[in-house]
Amino acid sequence: MESRIEQNRPAAGPGQATAQSKWRSQKFRDHLSGYLYVSPFLIVFALFTLFPVLWSMYISLFSWKLMGSKTFIGLQNYVWLFTDDPLFWKSVGNTFSMWLMGTIPQLFLALFIATLLNANLKGKRFFQVGVIVPNVTSLVAVAVVFISIFGANYGLMNYFTSEVLGFEKINWQASYWHAQIAVSVMVIWRWTGYNALIYLAALQSIPQELYEASTIDGASKFKQFLYITIPMIRPAIIFTIILSTIGGMQLFVEPLIFAGNTGGQANQVLTMVLYLYDTAFAKNSFGYASAIAWMLFVIIMLFSLFNLYLTRKINSTT
Amino acid sequence: MVVQRIGRLSAYAFLLVTVLISIFPFYWMFVIGSNTTADANRFPPVIIPGSLYMDNITNVFNNIEFFRALGNTVIVSVAITAAQLFFSSLAAFALSRLHFKGRHVLFVFIVTTLMIPQQLGIIPLYIIMQNLSLVNTLTAVILPGIVGAYGIFWMKQYMDSSVHYELIESARIDGCGNFRTYATIALPIMAPALATLGIIMFMGTWNDFLWPSIVLKDTSVHTIQIALRNLNKVYYRDIAMIMAGTFLATIPLLIVVGVFSRYFISGITAGAVKA
Amino acid sequence: MMRKLTLLAMAAILAFAMAACSSGNTGSNSSGNGGGNAADGKSGETVELTMWMFTGTGLEPFVEQYQKDHPNIKVKIQQQEYADHHNGLVTALEAGGAPDIALVEIGYMDRFKADESKFHNLADFGANDIMGDYLEWKKVQASSQDQNFIFGIPTDVGPMAMMYRTDLFEQAGLPTDPAQVAQEISTWDAFMEAAKKMKSATGKPMVDTSLSTYEVIKGQLTNHYFDSDGNLIAETNPGIKKAYDYAAALSMEGLSGKIAQWSPEWGAGMNNGDFAVQMAPAWMMGFMKANAPDSKGKWNVAPMPEGSGNWGGSFLTVPQESKHPAEAFALIKWLLAPEQQLALFKSNNNFPSTPSIYEDPAIQNYTDEFFSGAPVGKIYAEAAKKVVPVYYGPDYTIVNTPITNALTEVERNGGDPEAEWQKAMDQIKRDLRR
């Protein structure tokens, strides 16, 4: 009732009820509502994110030890970062390799699990809750369990490979690739269910009729998946790809609890954010850490754009 | 028929294995929480629950104000989740279905903010809260979390594919204003997406500790994660007690996830499209 | 239009609800600074002090007691886990909101000592009168280089001793009687010889990891990584290189286990007797008893080779922001006086930093069945007196981490000690200039 009145009396101004002004008023109202609806984000961003961002930009021009002296050094931090910091570039390499090992299988697995969860199975809700449990489990427990699994002497993994299969014990924590594999396994374990849930929500937006119609046309399940499911959930796929790219580039918690601040004695699982964290909170070099943060932001942005470009390309060719 | 049955069985088997692997550490938390600290170091490991859970959890209650902290966490999690669901879906509705200048730029900007590393923000954020005299209040934790780029991005993606323009148009012909279109047309279709975001936000807030530990000093405002961390004594970690407490604190979270998962119902949108 | 108003109203309600729920929980958010007017020392007025501590100190009941005896002092204790506590303290010292009293562990002390402007000089409140009660080396740790600025008053200390498995020592043909062990393994060279015997007789390593041995030997040096002027001497200090080479040799000969401290395998190793010796500070006894209950009675205790060592211990400081430094200091002074430290030793086993009470029967007669009835009280008292003071420097961690990483690389992956050492030195120089 009320809305009908509003339709006839546009918010734009005193009512000229011609068709043209009606169109204009809808446009006006879309603008008004649009900015208004987005404004909470902008306010929260301006209050709580903008200042920290500007602050770290400013700080990155200093050599500043927390609780110590602060000296302006201009762009020196960035110069060091580019010309004389093998550890940073190592962390970049590690981040990308663990992103590859941890994220790509994770997304495929998640999509597969989501399609199973979306099928009409009994006990669906048990499975739905079950797959998200890794993300709910406290990190203390996760740390204890994974360190126990990958322990060099008593680890379950080594128990299995040496006692059961008869291979040599593997130095899961200390050797380069094994540590990276262990962390990637941890990432897959923690985040697959999470992404499955996102895919599941997306799968549910596909109208059942589409499948019914194509079944009548004789399309196979696989073809349906390829030509109905994938295109229909494309926005969700883009979402997960971008988010897990960002998430993978910001990988931090898993290597930290698996191998500590420095990402292991040979920095075998040191990631970019872990390096940032170590520089800021263990070495207390806040200026340098801020410079790392900015580098990180640029790297993540470039890589996400590249990813988005790839996704678009793939999408448009299918 | 037979093929279908085999397919079904292997689907069950696969899901069952996935779930078993998924819940093992959670189960193990209970195993350790019901044994002694020394049992956490045994080899081969203890995998059967012991009889000491009540002892360990009583120990937890004697050490921290468990239920008060749980109450604080509930307040924070409910406030952030509710606010996120509302503000994110509203902003996403605008970005996805309202035509206004600069919406593409705004959207790209919002997604870009996700790429900012958060770790360094703590000190400046603390300075802000100090100036707003919000240190030691739950508001200091809630306020920065009431709306986020993550939620907006997700909701927009979902809306792009599921809330069709025809629906919006028909709502307008019926005389709905923008907010009513959002509330009565878009939101119901969004149920699965809202459920997902709800679960994700609730989990994230429930388990967050980095920022709360900096800004919530007083026992009266400790959230459950901080309280649980305080079970770590400087010279001694009673891992059995810690696991017992952590296990109990995770149960409400699982219940909430279960409640949200009610909204995952296949085919709900089918009717909406027809309408 | 109505809709927008409703929306605004909803937003307002939400904001209000949040403000309401938070103010209910605030208690007093002016905490430390509250009652600023009452600071003039008028005895009648109540002074509220905020005290930040990490969990597990056992000091809380003593603070309660003090409040009972001083009705005009109200203390608000705010406790957090060790790492959270120190992170929060660093943040508050930089950005404001620091408490009246803050506990600082030795690992953070030298970092905090870099900035005198953040703390009250306790010498201004009469700290010099009581510093004589504390161990000489704790005084050094608590004060500035020139001893004029006193940052904090020492709480407990972590003197170290050598816990050894009597069963493994016997199998290896080593003495098991503490006096004989002390005599036979009195130098690090002798320790290496014993470790070789252990390896050949039982196949087991002597220590958990070479790292812990490095830390102990380094702890016996009077100079570590920086000289007293703050110059980096890690590369040139012969003592450091010797400790490094010793630890590297241990691991290359297979005399150290590859067991990281604080990992589950560490507790399991203690319990199962996977290594023969644990160099342990007094406070680690509790950890060993809880994590390795099956090994009860299989341990005995002797002094460490070539002197003593310390691991841990803290200080109570008064941040500059405190409006009531005199009252705060009075509380600290009472709390850490010898009598209270003795009572804390009895209740919590924290080893006191005041040597005057080391002769007390409570310490002298303190034995432990877990360690075969060894007089651990006496042993740790002796060890505490022999600790040498050392200057760590604010960037201690920056230097220590690459070196310990190098040792782990040698131990776990068979890295070349010299190459790893060089790599560590390069990394340190890079990290220090930032």
PDB file of C-alpha atoms in Angstrom, chain C residues 187-288:
ATOM      1  CA  THR C 187      83.838 -29.657  31.995  1.00  0.00           C
ATOM      2  CA  TRP C 188      82.194 -29.522  28.591  1.00  0.00           C
ATOM      3  CA  ASP C 189      84.986 -31.688  27.203  1.00  0.00           C
ATOM      4  CA  ALA C 190      84.166 -34.315  29.799  1.00  0.00           C
ATOM      5  CA  PHE C 191      80.494 -33.933  28.888  1.00  0.00           C
ATOM      6  CA  MET C 192      81.357 -34.681  25.262  1.00  0.00           C
ATOM      7  CA  GLU C 193      83.318 -37.779  26.312  1.00  0.00           C
ATOM      8  CA  ALA C 194      80.380 -38.966  28.433  1.00  0.00           C
ATOM      9  CA  ALA C 195      78.046 -38.350  25.519  1.00  0.00           C
ATOM     10  CA  LYS C 196      80.215 -40.525  23.269  1.00  0.00           C
ATOM     11  CA  LYS C 197      80.138 -43.304  25.857  1.00  0.00           C
ATOM     12  CA  MET C 198      76.381 -42.937  26.053  1.00  0.00           C
ATOM     13  CA  LYS C 199      76.047 -43.200  22.291  1.00  0.00           C
ATOM     14  CA  SER C 200      78.254 -46.263  21.911  1.00  0.00           C
ATOM     15  CA  ALA C 201      76.781 -48.136  24.885  1.00  0.00           C
ATOM     16  CA  THR C 202      73.086 -47.377  24.519  1.00  0.00           C
ATOM     17  CA  GLY C 203      72.754 -45.859  21.053  1.00  0.00           C
ATOM     18  CA  LYS C 204      70.942 -42.968  22.621  1.00  0.00           C
ATOM     19  CA  PRO C 205      71.785 -39.296  22.349  1.00  0.00           C
ATOM     20  CA  MET C 206      72.963 -37.405  25.393  1.00  0.00           C
ATOM     21  CA  VAL C 207      70.758 -34.323  24.943  1.00  0.00           C
ATOM     22  CA  ASP C 208      67.417 -33.489  23.331  1.00  0.00           C
ATOM     23  CA  THR C 209      68.876 -31.118  20.755  1.00  0.00           C
ATOM     24  CA  SER C 210      72.207 -29.419  20.203  1.00  0.00           C
ATOM     25  CA  LEU C 211      70.402 -26.095  20.490  1.00  0.00           C
ATOM     26  CA  SER C 212      69.727 -26.440  24.177  1.00  0.00           C
ATOM     27  CA  THR C 213      73.399 -27.176  24.799  1.00  0.00           C
ATOM     28  CA  TYR C 214      74.376 -24.123  22.797  1.00  0.00           C
ATOM     29  CA  GLU C 215      72.057 -21.939  24.873  1.00  0.00           C
ATOM     30  CA  VAL C 216      73.506 -23.286  28.111  1.00  0.00           C
ATOM     31  CA  ILE C 217      77.151 -22.823  27.138  1.00  0.00           C
ATOM     32  CA  LYS C 218      76.422 -19.367  25.796  1.00  0.00           C
ATOM     33  CA  GLY C 219      74.639 -18.576  29.067  1.00  0.00           C
ATOM     34  CA  GLN C 220      77.900 -19.115  30.926  1.00  0.00           C
ATOM     35  CA  LEU C 221      79.704 -16.392  28.963  1.00  0.00           C
ATOM     36  CA  THR C 222      80.062 -12.870  30.291  1.00  0.00           C
ATOM     37  CA  ASN C 223      79.672 -11.465  26.796  1.00  0.00           C
ATOM     38  CA  HIS C 224      77.223 -12.597  24.168  1.00  0.00           C
ATOM     39  CA  TYR C 225      76.404 -10.819  20.937  1.00  0.00           C
ATOM     40  CA  PHE C 226      76.865  -7.166  21.889  1.00  0.00           C
ATOM     41  CA  ASP C 227      79.509  -5.414  23.938  1.00  0.00           C
ATOM     42  CA  SER C 228      78.400  -2.969  26.588  1.00  0.00           C
ATOM     43  CA  ASP C 229      78.509  -0.112  24.061  1.00  0.00           C
ATOM     44  CA  GLY C 230      76.017  -1.948  21.891  1.00  0.00           C
ATOM     45  CA  ASN C 231      78.459  -2.978  19.147  1.00  0.00           C
ATOM     46  CA  LEU C 232      77.853  -6.307  17.474  1.00  0.00           C
ATOM     47  CA  ILE C 233      80.551  -8.766  18.541  1.00  0.00           C
ATOM     48  CA  ALA C 234      78.817 -12.049  17.659  1.00  0.00           C
ATOM     49  CA  GLU C 235      81.281 -12.790  14.889  1.00  0.00           C
ATOM     50  CA  THR C 236      84.385 -11.905  16.845  1.00  0.00           C
ATOM     51  CA  ASN C 237      83.461 -13.203  20.276  1.00  0.00           C
ATOM     52  CA  PRO C 238      85.486 -16.429  20.610  1.00  0.00           C
ATOM     53  CA  GLY C 239      83.163 -17.743  23.308  1.00  0.00           C
ATOM     54  CA  ILE C 240      80.159 -17.662  20.997  1.00  0.00           C
ATOM     55  CA  LYS C 241      81.965 -19.425  18.163  1.00  0.00           C
ATOM     56  CA  LYS C 242      83.243 -22.043  20.594  1.00  0.00           C
ATOM     57  CA  ALA C 243      79.730 -22.711  21.888  1.00  0.00           C
ATOM     58  CA  TYR C 244      78.501 -22.941  18.287  1.00  0.00           C
ATOM     59  CA  ASP C 245      81.246 -25.339  17.246  1.00  0.00           C
ATOM     60  CA  TYR C 246      80.653 -27.462  20.315  1.00  0.00           C
ATOM     61  CA  ALA C 247      76.945 -27.763  19.621  1.00  0.00           C
ATOM     62  CA  ALA C 248      77.571 -28.466  15.938  1.00  0.00           C
ATOM     63  CA  ALA C 249      80.056 -31.192  16.879  1.00  0.00           C
ATOM     64  CA  LEU C 250      77.512 -32.755  19.234  1.00  0.00           C
ATOM     65  CA  SER C 251      74.961 -33.086  16.493  1.00  0.00           C
ATOM     66  CA  MET C 252      77.387 -34.198  13.790  1.00  0.00           C
ATOM     67  CA  GLU C 253      78.544 -37.061  15.982  1.00  0.00           C
ATOM     68  CA  GLY C 254      74.937 -38.009  16.613  1.00  0.00           C
ATOM     69  CA  LEU C 255      75.182 -37.160  20.295  1.00  0.00           C
ATOM     70  CA  SER C 256      72.100 -34.955  20.222  1.00  0.00           C
ATOM     71  CA  GLY C 257      68.588 -36.097  19.486  1.00  0.00           C
ATOM     72  CA  LYS C 258      66.598 -34.240  16.865  1.00  0.00           C
ATOM     73  CA  ILE C 259      63.917 -33.337  19.339  1.00  0.00           C
ATOM     74  CA  ALA C 260      62.654 -29.771  19.476  1.00  0.00           C
ATOM     75  CA  GLN C 261      61.916 -28.380  22.911  1.00  0.00           C
ATOM     76  CA  TRP C 262      58.236 -27.929  23.733  1.00  0.00           C
ATOM     77  CA  SER C 263      57.176 -30.325  20.984  1.00  0.00           C
ATOM     78  CA  PRO C 264      55.082 -33.375  21.933  1.00  0.00           C
ATOM     79  CA  GLU C 265      58.127 -35.491  21.113  1.00  0.00           C
ATOM     80  CA  TRP C 266      60.078 -33.701  23.804  1.00  0.00           C
ATOM     81  CA  GLY C 267      57.717 -34.791  26.567  1.00  0.00           C
ATOM     82  CA  ALA C 268      57.562 -38.256  25.075  1.00  0.00           C
ATOM     83  CA  GLY C 269      61.353 -38.371  24.947  1.00  0.00           C
ATOM     84  CA  MET C 270      61.687 -37.448  28.627  1.00  0.00           C
ATOM     85  CA  ASN C 271      59.131 -40.034  29.521  1.00  0.00           C
ATOM     86  CA  ASN C 272      60.669 -42.838  27.475  1.00  0.00           C
ATOM     87  CA  GLY C 273      64.298 -42.039  28.157  1.00  0.00           C
ATOM     88  CA  ASP C 274      65.149 -41.122  24.574  1.00  0.00           C
ATOM     89  CA  PHE C 275      67.913 -38.841  25.778  1.00  0.00           C
ATOM     90  CA  ALA C 276      70.010 -38.974  28.923  1.00  0.00           C
ATOM     91  CA  VAL C 277      70.364 -35.383  30.072  1.00  0.00           C
ATOM     92  CA  GLN C 278      68.061 -32.421  30.415  1.00  0.00           C
ATOM     93  CA  MET C 279      69.527 -29.091  31.422  1.00  0.00           C
ATOM     94  CA  ALA C 280      66.636 -27.673  33.422  1.00  0.00           C
ATOM     95  CA  PRO C 281      65.860 -24.467  35.282  1.00  0.00           C
ATOM     96  CA  ALA C 282      64.016 -24.795  38.569  1.00  0.00           C
ATOM     97  CA  TRP C 283      60.633 -24.069  37.068  1.00  0.00           C
ATOM     98  CA  MET C 284      60.968 -26.884  34.524  1.00  0.00           C
ATOM     99  CA  MET C 285      60.634 -29.502  37.277  1.00  0.00           C
ATOM    100  CA  GLY C 286      56.861 -29.060  37.176  1.00  0.00           C
ATOM    101  CA  PHE C 287      56.811 -29.565  33.423  1.00  0.00           C
ATOM    102  CA  MET C 288      58.891 -32.725  33.640  1.00  0.00           C
TER     103      MET C 288
END
